[in-house]
Amino acid sequence: MARTLDDFPITRHWKPRNPELLQLYSYPTPNGVKVSIALEELGVPYDAHTVPLGETTTPAFLSLNPNNKIPAIIDPDGPDGEPFGLWESGAILIYLAEKHGGLLPSDAARRAETLQWLMFQMGGVGPMFGQYGFFGVFAGKEIEDPRPRERYVNEARRLLGVLEGRLADGRDWIMGDEYTIADIAIFPWVRGAKIFYKAEEPFEMAARPNVMAWLDRCIARPASGRGLVQPPVE
């Protein structure tokens, strides 16, 4: 018998409003909004479920993502036409881009280069910026030893320098004239560091004019702007 959404225990807690739509389980953090931005840019209708960060360890959420992190999705029309669950934001971005034919170049070399920059975010920008948030803004700021903060500030500056170099030749987007999942993965973290971590000065963002101009272009895209506020905070 073919699977249905009812076979996913998470749907009994966060009930689908429209079972025919892709189900998104997320929260508007830098990681969470990557998927909603991609869905908006691709024009894919979706049903957004707000998952407060304190509920990612509940049995309902763990039934879909045992790693207890947002975002996660269920695509009711997955491979072989059956519902398909997926987690990890980078994996979801690749899956959506390949399925819907956008945000990822078809040329093999450019596709690989786009994935390179996606991994730059997954392995660098996200973890390093996130650790700065812990040690510089949240609970870890009470630690007197300055070395953790110094390490993550210095690494954040270095990563922004890499991105500045990439954008220094007048290109609008990381892949030149094509907006891709690489932009979508990275810009929410730069925005989050600036707005939520108040890291504009410690990260020396003023010394990265190409990055700041790129960030403004990303935010100004109507679809990306809509994705930044999904799912809504309840």
PDB file of C-alpha atoms in Angstrom:
ATOM      1  CA  MET A   1       0.000   0.000   0.000  1.00  0.00           C
ATOM      2  CA  ALA A   2       1.288   3.441  -0.923  1.00  0.00           C
ATOM      3  CA  ARG A   3       2.377   5.736   1.872  1.00  0.00           C
ATOM      4  CA  THR A   4       0.335   8.795   2.838  1.00  0.00           C
ATOM      5  CA  LEU A   5       0.978  11.756   5.114  1.00  0.00           C
ATOM      6  CA  ASP A   6      -0.823   9.844   7.840  1.00  0.00           C
ATOM      7  CA  ASP A   7       2.148   7.478   7.944  1.00  0.00           C
ATOM      8  CA  PHE A   8       4.271  10.322   9.369  1.00  0.00           C
ATOM      9  CA  PRO A   9       3.613  10.725  13.120  1.00  0.00           C
ATOM     10  CA  ILE A  10       4.598  14.405  12.983  1.00  0.00           C
ATOM     11  CA  THR A  11       1.421  15.149  11.035  1.00  0.00           C
ATOM     12  CA  ARG A  12      -0.688  14.207  14.037  1.00  0.00           C
ATOM     13  CA  HIS A  13       0.848  17.056  16.027  1.00  0.00           C
ATOM     14  CA  TRP A  14       1.308  19.617  13.261  1.00  0.00           C
ATOM     15  CA  LYS A  15      -1.738  18.813  11.157  1.00  0.00           C
ATOM     16  CA  PRO A  16      -1.593  19.541   7.409  1.00  0.00           C
ATOM     17  CA  ARG A  17      -3.877  22.348   6.330  1.00  0.00           C
ATOM     18  CA  ASN A  18      -3.609  21.136   2.749  1.00  0.00           C
ATOM     19  CA  PRO A  19      -2.225  17.588   2.450  1.00  0.00           C
ATOM     20  CA  GLU A  20      -1.473  18.121  -1.237  1.00  0.00           C
ATOM     21  CA  LEU A  21       1.156  20.759  -0.473  1.00  0.00           C
ATOM     22  CA  LEU A  22       4.734  20.336   0.657  1.00  0.00           C
ATOM     23  CA  GLN A  23       4.812  20.390   4.454  1.00  0.00           C
ATOM     24  CA  LEU A  24       7.504  22.613   5.982  1.00  0.00           C
ATOM     25  CA  TYR A  25       8.408  22.314   9.660  1.00  0.00           C
ATOM     26  CA  SER A  26      10.605  25.212  10.617  1.00  0.00           C
ATOM     27  CA  TYR A  27      11.213  28.437  12.525  1.00  0.00           C
ATOM     28  CA  PRO A  28      12.524  31.769  11.150  1.00  0.00           C
ATOM     29  CA  THR A  29      16.174  31.338  12.136  1.00  0.00           C
ATOM     30  CA  PRO A  30      19.054  31.719   9.634  1.00  0.00           C
ATOM     31  CA  ASN A  31      18.934  27.970   9.033  1.00  0.00           C
ATOM     32  CA  GLY A  32      15.166  27.734   9.033  1.00  0.00           C
ATOM     33  CA  VAL A  33      14.463  30.429   6.466  1.00  0.00           C
ATOM     34  CA  LYS A  34      16.741  28.902   3.834  1.00  0.00           C
ATOM     35  CA  VAL A  35      14.004  26.468   2.832  1.00  0.00           C
ATOM     36  CA  SER A  36      11.113  28.949   2.900  1.00  0.00           C
ATOM     37  CA  ILE A  37      13.183  31.353   0.769  1.00  0.00           C
ATOM     38  CA  ALA A  38      13.916  28.617  -1.764  1.00  0.00           C
ATOM     39  CA  LEU A  39      10.257  27.603  -1.894  1.00  0.00           C
ATOM     40  CA  GLU A  40       9.199  31.203  -2.464  1.00  0.00           C
ATOM     41  CA  GLU A  41      11.842  31.745  -5.146  1.00  0.00           C
ATOM     42  CA  LEU A  42      10.854  28.514  -6.909  1.00  0.00           C
ATOM     43  CA  GLY A  43       7.151  29.339  -6.689  1.00  0.00           C
ATOM     44  CA  VAL A  44       6.365  26.073  -4.903  1.00  0.00           C
ATOM     45  CA  PRO A  45       3.210  26.208  -2.735  1.00  0.00           C
ATOM     46  CA  TYR A  46       3.797  24.928   0.775  1.00  0.00           C
ATOM     47  CA  ASP A  47       2.157  24.503   4.145  1.00  0.00           C
ATOM     48  CA  ALA A  48       4.358  26.136   6.797  1.00  0.00           C
ATOM     49  CA  HIS A  49       4.259  24.792  10.352  1.00  0.00           C
ATOM     50  CA  THR A  50       5.924  26.811  13.089  1.00  0.00           C
ATOM     51  CA  VAL A  51       8.095  24.586  15.274  1.00  0.00           C
ATOM     52  CA  PRO A  52       9.259  26.490  18.373  1.00  0.00           C
ATOM     53  CA  LEU A  53      12.872  25.624  19.115  1.00  0.00           C
ATOM     54  CA  GLY A  54      11.857  24.066  22.418  1.00  0.00           C
ATOM     55  CA  GLU A  55       9.702  21.533  20.571  1.00  0.00           C
ATOM     56  CA  THR A  56      12.383  20.024  18.344  1.00  0.00           C
ATOM     57  CA  THR A  57      13.095  17.369  20.970  1.00  0.00           C
ATOM     58  CA  THR A  58       9.505  16.190  21.202  1.00  0.00           C
ATOM     59  CA  PRO A  59       8.644  12.673  19.970  1.00  0.00           C
ATOM     60  CA  ALA A  60       6.487  14.188  17.219  1.00  0.00           C
ATOM     61  CA  PHE A  61       9.346  16.191  15.708  1.00  0.00           C
ATOM     62  CA  LEU A  62      11.963  13.496  16.303  1.00  0.00           C
ATOM     63  CA  SER A  63       9.824  11.082  14.313  1.00  0.00           C
ATOM     64  CA  LEU A  64      10.742  13.111  11.221  1.00  0.00           C
ATOM     65  CA  ASN A  65      14.182  14.408  12.190  1.00  0.00           C
ATOM     66  CA  PRO A  66      16.070  12.330  14.753  1.00  0.00           C
ATOM     67  CA  ASN A  67      18.723  15.070  14.820  1.00  0.00           C
ATOM     68  CA  ASN A  68      16.148  17.437  16.418  1.00  0.00           C
ATOM     69  CA  LYS A  69      16.936  20.461  14.235  1.00  0.00           C
ATOM     70  CA  ILE A  70      14.757  22.607  12.016  1.00  0.00           C
ATOM     71  CA  PRO A  71      14.040  22.744   9.115  1.00  0.00           C
ATOM     72  CA  ALA A  72      12.504  19.510   7.880  1.00  0.00           C
ATOM     73  CA  ILE A  73      10.004  18.778   5.126  1.00  0.00           C
ATOM     74  CA  ILE A  74       7.576  16.180   3.877  1.00  0.00           C
ATOM     75  CA  ASP A  75       7.025  16.316   0.141  1.00  0.00           C
ATOM     76  CA  PRO A  76       3.688  14.571  -0.591  1.00  0.00           C
ATOM     77  CA  ASP A  77       4.854  14.043  -4.171  1.00  0.00           C
ATOM     78  CA  GLY A  78       8.309  12.690  -3.512  1.00  0.00           C
ATOM     79  CA  PRO A  79      10.341  10.171  -5.480  1.00  0.00           C
ATOM     80  CA  ASP A  80       8.114   7.473  -6.983  1.00  0.00           C
ATOM     81  CA  GLY A  81       5.120   9.702  -6.263  1.00  0.00           C
ATOM     82  CA  GLU A  82       4.998   8.884  -2.551  1.00  0.00           C
ATOM     83  CA  PRO A  83       5.424  11.194   0.455  1.00  0.00           C
ATOM     84  CA  PHE A  84       9.066  11.754   1.264  1.00  0.00           C
ATOM     85  CA  GLY A  85      10.562  13.228   4.434  1.00  0.00           C
ATOM     86  CA  LEU A  86      13.875  15.062   4.448  1.00  0.00           C
ATOM     87  CA  TRP A  87      15.960  17.083   6.918  1.00  0.00           C
ATOM     88  CA  GLU A  88      19.212  19.089   6.885  1.00  0.00           C
ATOM     89  CA  SER A  89      18.789  22.457   5.199  1.00  0.00           C
ATOM     90  CA  GLY A  90      21.532  21.916   2.606  1.00  0.00           C
ATOM     91  CA  ALA A  91      20.096  18.578   1.535  1.00  0.00           C
ATOM     92  CA  ILE A  92      16.626  20.114   1.277  1.00  0.00           C
ATOM     93  CA  LEU A  93      17.919  23.004  -0.862  1.00  0.00           C
ATOM     94  CA  ILE A  94      19.563  20.600  -3.293  1.00  0.00           C
ATOM     95  CA  TYR A  95      16.474  18.379  -3.419  1.00  0.00           C
ATOM     96  CA  LEU A  96      14.134  21.297  -4.142  1.00  0.00           C
ATOM     97  CA  ALA A  97      16.429  22.871  -6.722  1.00  0.00           C
ATOM     98  CA  GLU A  98      16.851  19.599  -8.609  1.00  0.00           C
ATOM     99  CA  LYS A  99      13.189  18.673  -8.463  1.00  0.00           C
ATOM    100  CA  HIS A 100      11.870  22.060  -9.558  1.00  0.00           C
ATOM    101  CA  GLY A 101      14.618  23.016 -11.977  1.00  0.00           C
ATOM    102  CA  GLY A 102      15.819  26.290 -10.500  1.00  0.00           C
ATOM    103  CA  LEU A 103      18.397  27.929  -8.239  1.00  0.00           C
ATOM    104  CA  LEU A 104      21.066  25.419  -9.320  1.00  0.00           C
ATOM    105  CA  PRO A 105      22.930  25.650 -12.648  1.00  0.00           C
ATOM    106  CA  SER A 106      22.506  22.733 -15.032  1.00  0.00           C
ATOM    107  CA  ASP A 107      26.081  23.015 -16.330  1.00  0.00           C
ATOM    108  CA  ALA A 108      28.155  20.424 -14.454  1.00  0.00           C
ATOM    109  CA  ALA A 109      31.038  22.739 -13.549  1.00  0.00           C
ATOM    110  CA  ARG A 110      28.806  25.595 -12.402  1.00  0.00           C
ATOM    111  CA  ARG A 111      26.613  23.183 -10.476  1.00  0.00           C
ATOM    112  CA  ALA A 112      29.655  21.849  -8.612  1.00  0.00           C
ATOM    113  CA  GLU A 113      30.855  25.387  -7.925  1.00  0.00           C
ATOM    114  CA  THR A 114      27.450  26.333  -6.521  1.00  0.00           C
ATOM    115  CA  LEU A 115      27.539  23.306  -4.222  1.00  0.00           C
ATOM    116  CA  GLN A 116      31.049  24.346  -3.180  1.00  0.00           C
ATOM    117  CA  TRP A 117      29.683  27.660  -1.894  1.00  0.00           C
ATOM    118  CA  LEU A 118      26.721  25.915  -0.297  1.00  0.00           C
ATOM    119  CA  MET A 119      29.199  23.776   1.660  1.00  0.00           C
ATOM    120  CA  PHE A 120      31.140  26.945   2.534  1.00  0.00           C
ATOM    121  CA  GLN A 121      28.056  27.975   4.465  1.00  0.00           C
ATOM    122  CA  MET A 122      27.285  24.559   5.890  1.00  0.00           C
ATOM    123  CA  GLY A 123      30.806  23.927   7.149  1.00  0.00           C
ATOM    124  CA  GLY A 124      31.993  27.462   7.829  1.00  0.00           C
ATOM    125  CA  VAL A 125      29.633  30.407   8.011  1.00  0.00           C
ATOM    126  CA  GLY A 126      26.832  28.665   9.880  1.00  0.00           C
ATOM    127  CA  PRO A 127      28.881  26.916  12.576  1.00  0.00           C
ATOM    128  CA  MET A 128      31.293  29.812  13.144  1.00  0.00           C
ATOM    129  CA  PHE A 129      28.651  32.544  13.235  1.00  0.00           C
ATOM    130  CA  GLY A 130      26.471  30.359  15.422  1.00  0.00           C
ATOM    131  CA  GLN A 131      29.270  29.786  17.927  1.00  0.00           C
ATOM    132  CA  TYR A 132      29.880  33.525  18.074  1.00  0.00           C
ATOM    133  CA  GLY A 133      26.197  33.947  18.862  1.00  0.00           C
ATOM    134  CA  PHE A 134      26.544  31.547  21.792  1.00  0.00           C
ATOM    135  CA  PHE A 135      29.770  32.938  23.233  1.00  0.00           C
ATOM    136  CA  GLY A 136      29.169  36.586  22.365  1.00  0.00           C
ATOM    137  CA  VAL A 137      25.423  37.079  22.756  1.00  0.00           C
ATOM    138  CA  PHE A 138      23.652  34.223  24.502  1.00  0.00           C
ATOM    139  CA  ALA A 139      24.442  32.011  27.514  1.00  0.00           C
ATOM    140  CA  GLY A 140      28.124  31.642  26.738  1.00  0.00           C
ATOM    141  CA  LYS A 141      28.771  35.378  27.070  1.00  0.00           C
ATOM    142  CA  GLU A 142      29.037  34.833  30.839  1.00  0.00           C
ATOM    143  CA  ILE A 143      32.241  32.834  30.324  1.00  0.00           C
ATOM    144  CA  GLU A 144      35.121  35.067  31.356  1.00  0.00           C
ATOM    145  CA  ASP A 145      37.762  33.425  29.187  1.00  0.00           C
ATOM    146  CA  PRO A 146      37.954  35.670  26.073  1.00  0.00           C
ATOM    147  CA  ARG A 147      39.466  33.010  23.814  1.00  0.00           C
ATOM    148  CA  PRO A 148      36.212  31.454  22.535  1.00  0.00           C
ATOM    149  CA  ARG A 149      34.822  34.844  21.502  1.00  0.00           C
ATOM    150  CA  GLU A 150      38.115  35.863  19.934  1.00  0.00           C
ATOM    151  CA  ARG A 151      38.331  32.636  17.968  1.00  0.00           C
ATOM    152  CA  TYR A 152      34.857  32.948  16.468  1.00  0.00           C
ATOM    153  CA  VAL A 153      35.140  36.683  15.823  1.00  0.00           C
ATOM    154  CA  ASN A 154      38.401  36.143  13.956  1.00  0.00           C
ATOM    155  CA  GLU A 155      37.000  33.236  11.973  1.00  0.00           C
ATOM    156  CA  ALA A 156      33.845  35.194  11.097  1.00  0.00           C
ATOM    157  CA  ARG A 157      35.976  38.058   9.831  1.00  0.00           C
ATOM    158  CA  ARG A 158      38.041  35.639   7.756  1.00  0.00           C
ATOM    159  CA  LEU A 159      34.954  34.018   6.222  1.00  0.00           C
ATOM    160  CA  LEU A 160      33.451  37.399   5.373  1.00  0.00           C
ATOM    161  CA  GLY A 161      36.772  38.252   3.738  1.00  0.00           C
ATOM    162  CA  VAL A 162      36.518  35.153   1.551  1.00  0.00           C
ATOM    163  CA  LEU A 163      33.009  36.174   0.533  1.00  0.00           C
ATOM    164  CA  GLU A 164      34.141  39.758  -0.078  1.00  0.00           C
ATOM    165  CA  GLY A 165      36.766  38.480  -2.477  1.00  0.00           C
ATOM    166  CA  ARG A 166      34.215  36.402  -4.336  1.00  0.00           C
ATOM    167  CA  LEU A 167      31.957  39.423  -4.813  1.00  0.00           C
ATOM    168  CA  ALA A 168      34.722  41.937  -5.533  1.00  0.00           C
ATOM    169  CA  ASP A 169      34.586  41.627  -9.325  1.00  0.00           C
ATOM    170  CA  GLY A 170      31.205  43.333  -9.661  1.00  0.00           C
ATOM    171  CA  ARG A 171      29.101  40.171  -9.715  1.00  0.00           C
ATOM    172  CA  ASP A 172      25.576  40.532  -8.382  1.00  0.00           C
ATOM    173  CA  TRP A 173      25.377  37.038  -6.929  1.00  0.00           C
ATOM    174  CA  ILE A 174      27.820  34.405  -5.758  1.00  0.00           C
ATOM    175  CA  MET A 175      27.525  32.646  -9.129  1.00  0.00           C
ATOM    176  CA  GLY A 176      27.606  35.887 -11.117  1.00  0.00           C
ATOM    177  CA  ASP A 177      24.315  36.769 -12.778  1.00  0.00           C
ATOM    178  CA  GLU A 178      22.446  33.730 -11.424  1.00  0.00           C
ATOM    179  CA  TYR A 179      20.821  33.703  -7.977  1.00  0.00           C
ATOM    180  CA  THR A 180      21.266  30.230  -6.496  1.00  0.00           C
ATOM    181  CA  ILE A 181      20.949  28.119  -3.395  1.00  0.00           C
ATOM    182  CA  ALA A 182      24.449  29.346  -2.483  1.00  0.00           C
ATOM    183  CA  ASP A 183      23.115  32.885  -1.984  1.00  0.00           C
ATOM    184  CA  ILE A 184      20.059  31.539  -0.185  1.00  0.00           C
ATOM    185  CA  ALA A 185      22.181  29.506   2.222  1.00  0.00           C
ATOM    186  CA  ILE A 186      24.626  32.275   3.117  1.00  0.00           C
ATOM    187  CA  PHE A 187      22.771  35.572   3.212  1.00  0.00           C
ATOM    188  CA  PRO A 188      20.411  34.766   6.124  1.00  0.00           C
ATOM    189  CA  TRP A 189      23.464  34.120   8.299  1.00  0.00           C
ATOM    190  CA  VAL A 190      25.074  37.442   7.390  1.00  0.00           C
ATOM    191  CA  ARG A 191      21.757  39.180   7.984  1.00  0.00           C
ATOM    192  CA  GLY A 192      21.310  37.349  11.289  1.00  0.00           C
ATOM    193  CA  ALA A 193      24.793  38.302  12.470  1.00  0.00           C
ATOM    194  CA  LYS A 194      24.104  41.933  11.663  1.00  0.00           C
ATOM    195  CA  ILE A 195      20.568  42.172  13.058  1.00  0.00           C
ATOM    196  CA  PHE A 196      20.286  39.593  15.841  1.00  0.00           C
ATOM    197  CA  TYR A 197      23.891  39.271  17.029  1.00  0.00           C
ATOM    198  CA  LYS A 198      24.627  43.006  16.602  1.00  0.00           C
ATOM    199  CA  ALA A 199      27.959  41.879  15.181  1.00  0.00           C
ATOM    200  CA  GLU A 200      28.392  44.578  12.563  1.00  0.00           C
ATOM    201  CA  GLU A 201      31.313  46.126  14.460  1.00  0.00           C
ATOM    202  CA  PRO A 202      33.072  43.009  15.807  1.00  0.00           C
ATOM    203  CA  PHE A 203      32.791  41.296  12.412  1.00  0.00           C
ATOM    204  CA  GLU A 204      34.084  44.476  10.699  1.00  0.00           C
ATOM    205  CA  MET A 205      31.217  44.410   8.240  1.00  0.00           C
ATOM    206  CA  ALA A 206      31.854  48.002   7.145  1.00  0.00           C
ATOM    207  CA  ALA A 207      35.133  46.756   5.669  1.00  0.00           C
ATOM    208  CA  ARG A 208      33.167  44.334   3.458  1.00  0.00           C
ATOM    209  CA  PRO A 209      31.233  46.696   1.155  1.00  0.00           C
ATOM    210  CA  ASN A 210      30.632  44.099  -1.556  1.00  0.00           C
ATOM    211  CA  VAL A 211      29.161  41.670   0.965  1.00  0.00           C
ATOM    212  CA  MET A 212      26.906  44.358   2.422  1.00  0.00           C
ATOM    213  CA  ALA A 213      25.674  45.434  -1.027  1.00  0.00           C
ATOM    214  CA  TRP A 214      25.025  41.781  -1.930  1.00  0.00           C
ATOM    215  CA  LEU A 215      23.125  41.294   1.324  1.00  0.00           C
ATOM    216  CA  ASP A 216      20.900  44.261   0.472  1.00  0.00           C
ATOM    217  CA  ARG A 217      20.219  42.822  -2.982  1.00  0.00           C
ATOM    218  CA  CYS A 218      19.256  39.448  -1.510  1.00  0.00           C
ATOM    219  CA  ILE A 219      16.882  40.971   1.030  1.00  0.00           C
ATOM    220  CA  ALA A 220      15.324  43.216  -1.641  1.00  0.00           C
ATOM    221  CA  ARG A 221      14.187  40.244  -3.726  1.00  0.00           C
ATOM    222  CA  PRO A 222      10.414  40.003  -3.155  1.00  0.00           C
ATOM    223  CA  ALA A 223      10.345  36.211  -2.928  1.00  0.00           C
ATOM    224  CA  SER A 224      13.323  36.081  -0.586  1.00  0.00           C
ATOM    225  CA  GLY A 225      11.757  38.767   1.560  1.00  0.00           C
ATOM    226  CA  ARG A 226       8.607  36.677   1.899  1.00  0.00           C
ATOM    227  CA  GLY A 227      10.639  33.624   2.822  1.00  0.00           C
ATOM    228  CA  LEU A 228      12.461  35.476   5.593  1.00  0.00           C
ATOM    229  CA  VAL A 229       9.278  35.643   7.687  1.00  0.00           C
ATOM    230  CA  GLN A 230       8.118  32.048   7.213  1.00  0.00           C
ATOM    231  CA  PRO A 231       6.887  30.218   9.129  1.00  0.00           C
ATOM    232  CA  PRO A 232       5.312  33.036  11.139  1.00  0.00           C
ATOM    233  CA  VAL A 233       6.238  33.285  14.802  1.00  0.00           C
ATOM    234  CA  GLU A 234       3.106  32.431  16.740  1.00  0.00           C
TER     235      GLU A 234
END
